[in-house]
């Protein structure tokens, strides 16, 4: 395989251990140490092996598994400020207890009458038992809900796919010169081939990208990027681990599934887990962070007046741009002749001096055909921003990285973090807000390419990379987990409204 470089560019290291051609952005010695630390801090427990002739009967069965509400430590009745613990025992299809950990579980408390919800933290004891921990934050009934995202055996498969089938999501590029047009396959990783390969590694960030060279055109003739499709990746029988009987299925209670919470009379208990917030009457309230205010149209205008807000990322942050476009009557979108659900977008409220922009993040991205000139890495975009007290940066990067190794994702985050640090060094008053990933609904194809387990692992890595920095988080993970509405890649309008209120509360923390 010969590699052609269309323009002078940084040539990344080529890793042959996973693929014939697969490159990650090189790291400095300090970054290499940090990457190892992050990988260790988010490491998932060991999971059972899955052989070619494995039996589904020996895997985790949510219908046999049960949870039990543990008595309050010290006895007595539950009150606001206490911590609730729930023991979860996982079993196989013979209803025998599992003896190893690694199941992916979600837990939350809900009160539908109050439209209240809060997420819980699940602790894996590595022996088939788990503990879910919740803070009690409202008075009245609190229903425990536990969900199996994936059995531990499915996690084994998901891990294998990200080591062996990195190109199971593939992309295409259109090359054109005069009347000649050709299409070629592209990716971070390309399978072994005798064809020459065009190297589009970004000269500034070192982010890798490769395309098979078209037969008659040069590498410089590339003009359009688009989603290509999906390649089969599962081995025989493995699809049985991703079905409606064992994927995103509730775990039922052994005994009562709810408690009654009384008003606080003795102060707050020291809790093991404090989520970023909770819902009460459908409104997101912060727990220990910036107070979340409620914004109507007029107060949004007052908050954003004189501001430039740049959104970067994928369609899940484009929702914020679209929400504000609809909410502000004088905000007018420029017709840039951008295809629907693509990029870029620009809107201006001339009267109130408000400018909003949205730009998708760089490769990889599953998107409708888009000009190559519009594919820009977030780090490069941030380096081109002057910044200041009237500038807001909001970005997300998660939904298009599930099918790649964690190292690839961490290195993208480290590159963006470096650009954020440079921006804050030259313009400390710039506000930087990061939207985390969120839960979603999906089928088998969605599960093996960017399911909730992949999103959870990347969410944990993102928090670790940006921990301690002068940036703010909109916790989309907890805001979708704690809400009553069905999980969706693009959360429903009530959730987006709450996210916007959190964003605006960061921009205008003294709003009344």
XYZ file of C-alpha atoms in Angstrom:
512
model
C 0.000 0.000 0.000
C 1.535 3.306 -1.040
C 0.513 6.497 0.724
C 0.170 9.694 -1.265
C 0.183 13.048 0.508
C -1.846 15.660 -1.395
C -0.260 18.646 0.331
C 2.626 19.085 2.779
C 1.270 17.640 6.009
C 2.285 16.013 9.225
C 2.634 12.268 8.664
C 1.323 10.375 11.724
C 2.653 7.158 13.077
C 1.167 4.114 11.372
C -0.115 1.405 13.665
C -0.031 -2.013 12.056
C -1.148 -3.987 15.087
C -4.830 -3.329 14.473
C -4.971 -2.688 10.749
C -2.717 -2.464 7.754
C -3.271 1.285 7.801
C -4.557 2.830 11.005
C -3.161 6.008 12.507
C -3.749 7.937 15.698
C -2.559 11.442 16.486
C 0.908 11.169 18.095
C 1.218 12.154 21.748
C 3.799 14.098 23.690
C 5.397 12.168 26.576
C 3.168 14.032 29.044
C 0.045 13.243 27.016
C 1.031 9.582 26.782
C 1.194 9.356 30.588
C -2.155 11.109 30.897
C -3.770 8.840 28.328
C -2.682 5.782 30.293
C -4.078 7.328 33.475
C -7.431 8.069 31.819
C -7.678 4.582 30.336
C -6.993 3.120 33.771
C -9.504 5.401 35.522
C -12.356 4.465 33.175
C -11.399 0.799 32.727
C -14.444 -1.468 32.587
C -14.397 -4.654 34.668
C -13.355 -7.894 33.021
C -16.212 -9.591 31.184
C -16.820 -13.256 30.270
C -15.380 -14.626 27.045
C -17.789 -15.230 24.169
C -16.891 -18.297 22.112
C -18.277 -19.207 18.692
C -20.622 -21.770 20.258
C -21.558 -19.851 23.425
C -24.931 -20.514 25.027
C -27.301 -17.613 25.615
C -28.577 -19.536 28.655
C -25.327 -18.767 30.472
C -25.540 -15.022 29.870
C -27.256 -12.352 31.952
C -31.046 -12.636 31.993
C -32.838 -9.459 33.150
C -36.058 -11.359 33.865
C -34.343 -13.551 36.475
C -32.293 -10.679 37.907
C -33.769 -8.604 40.713
C -33.076 -5.558 42.892
C -33.840 -5.024 46.576
C -34.126 -1.754 48.484
C -31.786 -1.928 51.478
C -32.935 -0.698 54.915
C -31.835 2.737 55.978
C -28.527 2.704 57.812
C -29.344 3.274 61.466
C -33.007 2.515 60.908
C -35.951 4.905 60.831
C -37.819 6.564 58.010
C -36.343 8.096 54.894
C -36.100 11.879 54.608
C -34.745 14.417 52.129
C -30.962 14.455 52.305
C -30.618 10.741 53.057
C -28.874 8.287 50.779
C -30.780 5.310 49.402
C -28.956 2.089 48.515
C -30.310 -0.708 46.350
C -28.734 -4.159 45.947
C -28.924 -5.672 42.445
C -28.345 -9.406 41.911
C -27.795 -10.496 38.311
C -28.636 -14.040 37.186
C -28.430 -16.113 34.012
C -31.296 -17.777 32.127
C -31.215 -20.722 34.529
C -31.798 -18.130 37.268
C -28.391 -18.996 38.709
C -26.515 -16.018 40.225
C -23.770 -14.602 38.034
C -20.297 -14.810 39.563
C -18.607 -11.998 37.615
C -19.332 -8.335 36.938
C -19.299 -6.171 33.842
C -23.037 -5.790 33.157
C -23.952 -2.287 32.002
C -26.739 -0.955 34.240
C -28.634 2.293 34.657
C -30.462 3.384 37.793
C -32.719 6.307 38.646
C -35.466 7.461 41.012
C -38.731 8.774 39.604
C -41.987 10.292 40.840
C -44.342 10.626 37.887
C -46.948 12.677 39.774
C -44.300 15.287 40.571
C -42.484 14.813 37.247
C -39.377 14.380 39.385
C -36.308 12.313 38.642
C -32.699 11.865 39.694
C -29.964 9.551 38.463
C -28.200 6.974 40.586
C -24.671 5.637 40.579
C -24.148 1.901 40.034
C -21.205 0.221 41.794
C -19.986 -3.118 40.388
C -18.818 -5.564 43.079
C -17.318 -7.848 40.379
C -19.195 -10.913 41.637
C -22.593 -10.602 39.961
C -23.922 -8.148 42.545
C -24.177 -4.363 42.228
C -25.207 -1.469 44.435
C -27.131 1.544 43.150
C -26.781 4.705 45.246
C -29.210 7.658 45.154
C -29.560 10.964 47.001
C -33.101 11.654 48.192
C -33.993 15.132 46.962
C -37.792 15.471 47.061
C -40.588 14.742 49.495
C -43.043 11.959 48.706
C -42.844 8.770 46.733
C -39.584 7.733 45.043
C -39.751 4.797 42.641
C -36.544 2.865 41.951
C -35.954 1.988 38.306
C -33.037 -0.212 37.200
C -32.301 -1.000 33.557
C -29.924 -3.465 31.942
C -28.281 -1.656 29.017
C -26.192 -4.652 27.967
C -25.255 -7.978 29.569
C -21.579 -8.385 30.354
C -21.213 -10.833 27.464
C -22.386 -8.131 25.046
C -19.707 -5.805 26.445
C -17.143 -8.446 25.486
C -18.383 -8.240 21.893
C -18.427 -4.434 21.884
C -14.829 -4.399 23.088
C -13.783 -6.838 20.375
C -15.459 -4.788 17.666
C -13.489 -1.685 18.628
C -10.259 -3.644 18.384
C -10.957 -5.654 15.250
C -13.614 -3.840 13.180
C -12.675 -0.182 13.329
C -13.970 0.420 9.822
C -17.434 -1.096 10.331
C -18.735 2.442 9.800
C -17.254 3.680 6.547
C -17.265 6.950 4.621
C -16.984 8.125 1.036
C -15.432 11.070 -0.731
C -16.228 12.474 -4.147
C -13.290 13.491 -6.321
C -13.875 15.779 -9.317
C -11.783 17.421 -11.982
C -13.563 18.936 -14.967
C -16.063 16.385 -16.271
C -14.435 13.457 -14.445
C -15.965 12.346 -11.131
C -14.956 9.387 -8.957
C -15.967 8.119 -5.527
C -13.650 6.470 -3.045
C -13.836 4.892 0.413
C -12.324 6.813 3.363
C -11.741 6.295 7.084
C -9.391 6.626 9.999
C -8.494 2.989 9.328
C -8.433 1.269 5.930
C -8.278 -2.453 5.304
C -5.260 -3.989 3.572
C -5.170 -3.101 -0.112
C -2.725 -2.838 -2.991
C -4.259 0.484 -4.005
C -2.448 3.757 -3.257
C -3.879 5.788 -0.386
C -4.330 9.549 -0.024
C -3.218 10.866 3.362
C -5.343 13.790 4.584
C -3.812 14.038 8.051
C -4.462 17.547 9.371
C -1.251 19.574 9.418
C -2.181 21.542 12.560
C -3.783 18.954 14.827
C -2.230 15.749 13.486
C -5.705 14.187 13.236
C -5.511 11.329 10.691
C -7.759 10.626 7.712
C -7.205 8.425 4.673
C -8.979 7.741 1.383
C -8.314 5.158 -1.283
C -6.904 7.087 -4.218
C -9.284 7.351 -7.188
C -8.107 5.590 -10.318
C -7.611 8.603 -12.566
C -7.736 11.673 -10.326
C -5.214 13.113 -7.897
C -5.632 13.316 -4.126
C -6.120 17.087 -4.493
C -9.383 16.548 -6.405
C -11.380 15.594 -3.273
C -14.403 17.883 -2.884
C -17.215 16.110 -0.961
C -17.415 13.961 2.191
C -20.393 11.810 3.130
C -21.477 8.841 5.189
C -20.849 5.587 3.347
C -22.558 2.807 5.270
C -22.070 -0.079 7.660
C -20.107 -3.311 7.265
C -21.198 -6.581 8.920
C -19.224 -7.060 12.104
C -20.957 -9.581 14.366
C -19.991 -13.243 14.424
C -22.650 -15.992 14.300
C -24.986 -15.995 17.315
C -23.613 -12.697 18.669
C -26.729 -10.844 17.511
C -28.634 -12.741 20.232
C -26.786 -10.595 22.781
C -28.384 -7.468 21.295
C -32.112 -8.160 21.305
C -35.278 -6.885 22.931
C -34.932 -9.504 25.696
C -31.525 -8.361 26.971
C -30.872 -4.825 25.677
C -32.283 -1.806 27.565
C -34.626 -4.029 29.605
C -35.923 -3.162 33.101
C -34.831 -5.159 36.154
C -37.766 -5.783 38.489
C -37.833 -5.532 42.272
C -37.783 -8.326 44.783
C -40.201 -6.772 47.232
C -41.185 -3.109 47.192
C -39.846 -0.908 44.370
C -40.449 2.427 46.101
C -40.000 4.340 49.329
C -41.702 7.356 50.883
C -39.473 10.334 51.630
C -40.280 12.719 54.485
C -39.202 16.368 54.857
C -35.682 17.045 56.090
C -35.532 17.516 59.862
C -31.960 16.553 60.788
C -29.773 17.945 58.019
C -28.214 16.197 55.059
C -26.484 12.830 55.249
C -22.973 12.586 53.850
C -23.727 10.917 50.507
C -21.428 8.748 48.386
C -22.825 10.098 45.120
C -24.012 13.579 44.232
C -25.408 13.983 40.715
C -25.200 17.310 38.911
C -28.914 17.922 39.340
C -32.446 16.530 39.302
C -35.889 17.218 37.877
C -38.753 18.560 39.967
C -42.044 19.387 38.255
C -40.224 18.936 34.961
C -37.633 21.606 35.743
C -33.919 20.813 36.090
C -32.435 21.967 39.389
C -28.728 22.046 40.174
C -27.207 20.161 43.090
C -24.265 22.202 44.317
C -23.347 23.901 41.039
C -24.472 27.063 39.273
C -28.090 27.901 40.054
C -30.311 27.127 37.088
C -32.727 29.907 36.164
C -35.781 29.742 33.945
C -35.590 31.857 30.797
C -38.478 33.106 28.670
C -38.088 34.818 25.307
C -37.419 38.277 26.737
C -34.903 37.087 29.299
C -33.067 35.041 26.639
C -32.740 38.210 24.565
C -31.479 40.161 27.573
C -28.959 37.435 28.394
C -27.587 37.056 24.859
C -27.637 40.728 23.891
C -24.182 41.731 22.675
C -23.009 38.099 22.652
C -21.438 35.896 19.995
C -22.223 32.216 20.590
C -20.335 29.574 18.606
C -21.687 26.009 18.624
C -19.362 23.210 17.496
C -19.991 19.504 17.280
C -22.686 17.204 15.975
C -26.446 17.300 15.515
C -27.035 17.020 19.274
C -25.649 20.523 19.812
C -27.163 21.768 16.577
C -30.444 21.273 18.473
C -29.417 24.177 20.722
C -28.843 26.419 17.725
C -32.223 25.414 16.299
C -33.984 25.969 19.643
C -32.673 29.518 19.960
C -33.489 30.202 16.325
C -37.133 29.432 17.053
C -37.223 31.096 20.471
C -35.960 34.540 19.409
C -38.293 36.356 17.000
C -35.646 38.788 15.693
C -32.985 36.130 15.151
C -32.729 35.577 11.406
C -30.804 32.750 9.819
C -28.599 33.599 6.852
C -29.218 31.514 3.766
C -25.807 29.968 3.216
C -27.402 27.370 0.919
C -26.383 24.751 3.458
C -28.219 21.435 3.020
C -30.696 20.505 5.740
C -29.084 18.849 8.800
C -25.633 19.772 7.599
C -23.229 22.656 8.327
C -22.499 25.576 8.691
C -25.369 27.771 9.949
C -25.312 31.443 10.967
C -28.074 33.539 12.560
C -28.077 37.245 13.460
C -30.339 39.394 15.589
C -29.238 42.832 14.351
C -31.572 44.694 16.704
C -30.213 43.036 19.855
C -26.675 42.413 18.584
C -26.784 38.611 18.912
C -24.786 36.331 16.632
C -25.082 32.528 16.644
C -23.046 30.113 14.554
C -23.053 26.334 14.243
C -20.335 24.258 12.661
C -19.982 20.495 12.661
C -16.822 19.003 14.092
C -14.203 17.493 11.831
C -13.810 13.909 10.710
C -15.066 11.328 11.478
C -18.674 12.425 11.088
C -21.678 10.583 9.692
C -23.372 13.281 7.668
C -25.077 14.080 4.410
C -22.753 15.112 1.552
C -20.796 18.158 2.693
C -18.012 20.142 0.995
C -14.555 19.269 2.268
C -13.979 22.981 2.911
C -16.649 22.883 5.641
C -15.038 20.041 7.605
C -13.009 21.789 10.269
C -11.567 20.367 13.457
C -12.779 22.080 16.634
C -9.226 22.733 17.812
C -8.429 24.633 14.619
C -11.635 26.649 14.875
C -10.891 27.646 18.473
C -7.413 28.818 17.465
C -9.061 31.260 15.048
C -11.301 32.867 17.688
C -10.193 36.058 19.432
C -12.452 35.432 22.445
C -13.463 37.747 25.253
C -16.265 38.451 27.725
C -18.886 38.592 24.961
C -17.844 35.293 23.385
C -19.413 31.948 24.274
C -18.068 28.626 23.000
C -20.287 25.552 23.314
C -19.181 22.227 21.900
C -19.822 18.519 22.001
C -17.883 15.610 20.560
C -19.094 12.071 21.223
C -21.825 10.670 18.947
C -19.550 9.841 15.997
C -16.710 8.223 17.950
C -18.305 5.102 19.426
C -16.930 2.685 16.835
C -13.326 3.810 17.312
C -10.848 2.812 20.049
C -10.885 4.898 23.200
C -7.337 6.089 22.485
C -8.507 7.774 19.294
C -11.248 9.616 21.186
C -9.025 10.638 24.097
C -6.479 12.093 21.697
C -9.171 14.152 19.993
C -10.214 15.498 23.400
C -6.631 16.299 24.337
C -6.221 18.230 21.090
C -9.376 20.251 21.792
C -8.335 20.816 25.402
C -5.012 22.283 24.253
C -6.901 24.699 22.005
C -9.251 25.637 24.870
C -6.237 26.344 27.084
C -4.717 28.566 24.386
C -8.026 30.413 23.992
C -8.427 30.964 27.741
C -4.806 32.098 28.021
C -5.297 34.914 25.484
C -8.910 35.663 26.469
C -9.634 34.476 30.048
C -13.136 35.976 30.027
C -14.301 33.629 27.257
C -17.013 31.232 28.444
C -16.516 27.608 27.359
C -19.376 25.150 27.829
C -19.222 21.432 27.031
C -22.297 19.341 26.316
C -21.810 15.722 27.391
C -23.191 12.723 25.539
C -26.645 11.355 26.219
C -28.680 8.164 26.289
C -30.599 7.104 23.196
C -32.792 4.425 21.677
C -31.312 2.020 19.160
C -31.448 -1.333 17.435
C -28.660 -3.879 16.978
C -26.884 -1.695 14.420
C -26.993 1.296 16.744
C -25.806 -0.757 19.705
C -22.678 -2.052 18.001
C -21.718 1.288 16.458
C -22.589 3.943 19.030
C -24.748 2.455 21.763
C -25.117 3.648 25.335
C -22.122 1.680 26.629
C -19.840 3.348 24.091
C -21.384 6.724 24.979
C -20.968 6.061 28.721
C -17.275 5.268 28.358
C -16.665 8.381 26.276
C -18.631 10.474 28.742
C -16.352 9.291 31.538
C -13.256 10.065 29.453
C -14.492 13.553 28.582
C -15.083 14.431 32.236
C -11.605 13.188 33.117
C -9.888 15.156 30.337
C -11.545 18.476 31.243
C -11.604 17.981 35.033
C -10.365 21.013 36.949
C -10.466 23.345 33.945
C -12.277 26.650 33.730
C -15.086 25.162 31.646
C -18.719 24.364 32.419
C -20.611 21.147 31.692
C -24.192 20.679 30.595
C -24.782 17.153 31.895
C -26.837 15.731 29.033
C -26.208 12.195 30.313
C -27.935 12.774 33.646
C -30.562 15.046 32.105
C -31.700 12.269 29.758
C -31.359 9.496 32.353
C -33.441 11.296 34.987
C -36.197 12.471 32.617
C -39.470 10.625 32.060
C -39.278 10.811 28.246
C -37.890 8.010 26.119
C -34.195 8.118 25.367
C -33.356 9.548 21.976
C -30.144 10.529 20.221
C -31.830 13.920 19.784
C -33.548 14.560 23.131
C -37.138 15.805 23.101
C -37.950 19.555 23.329
C -38.652 19.580 27.114
C -35.142 18.244 27.750
C -33.566 20.667 25.265
C -35.377 23.551 26.981
C -33.817 22.526 30.306
C -30.393 22.236 28.676
C -30.755 25.744 27.242
C -31.679 27.036 30.703
C -28.475 25.516 32.079
C -26.440 27.046 29.236
C -28.000 30.473 29.724
C -27.478 30.242 33.499
C -23.746 29.870 32.826
C -23.839 32.872 30.483
C -25.958 34.996 32.818
C -25.425 33.633 36.352
C -27.051 36.653 38.017
C -30.279 36.434 36.010
C -33.417 37.316 37.912
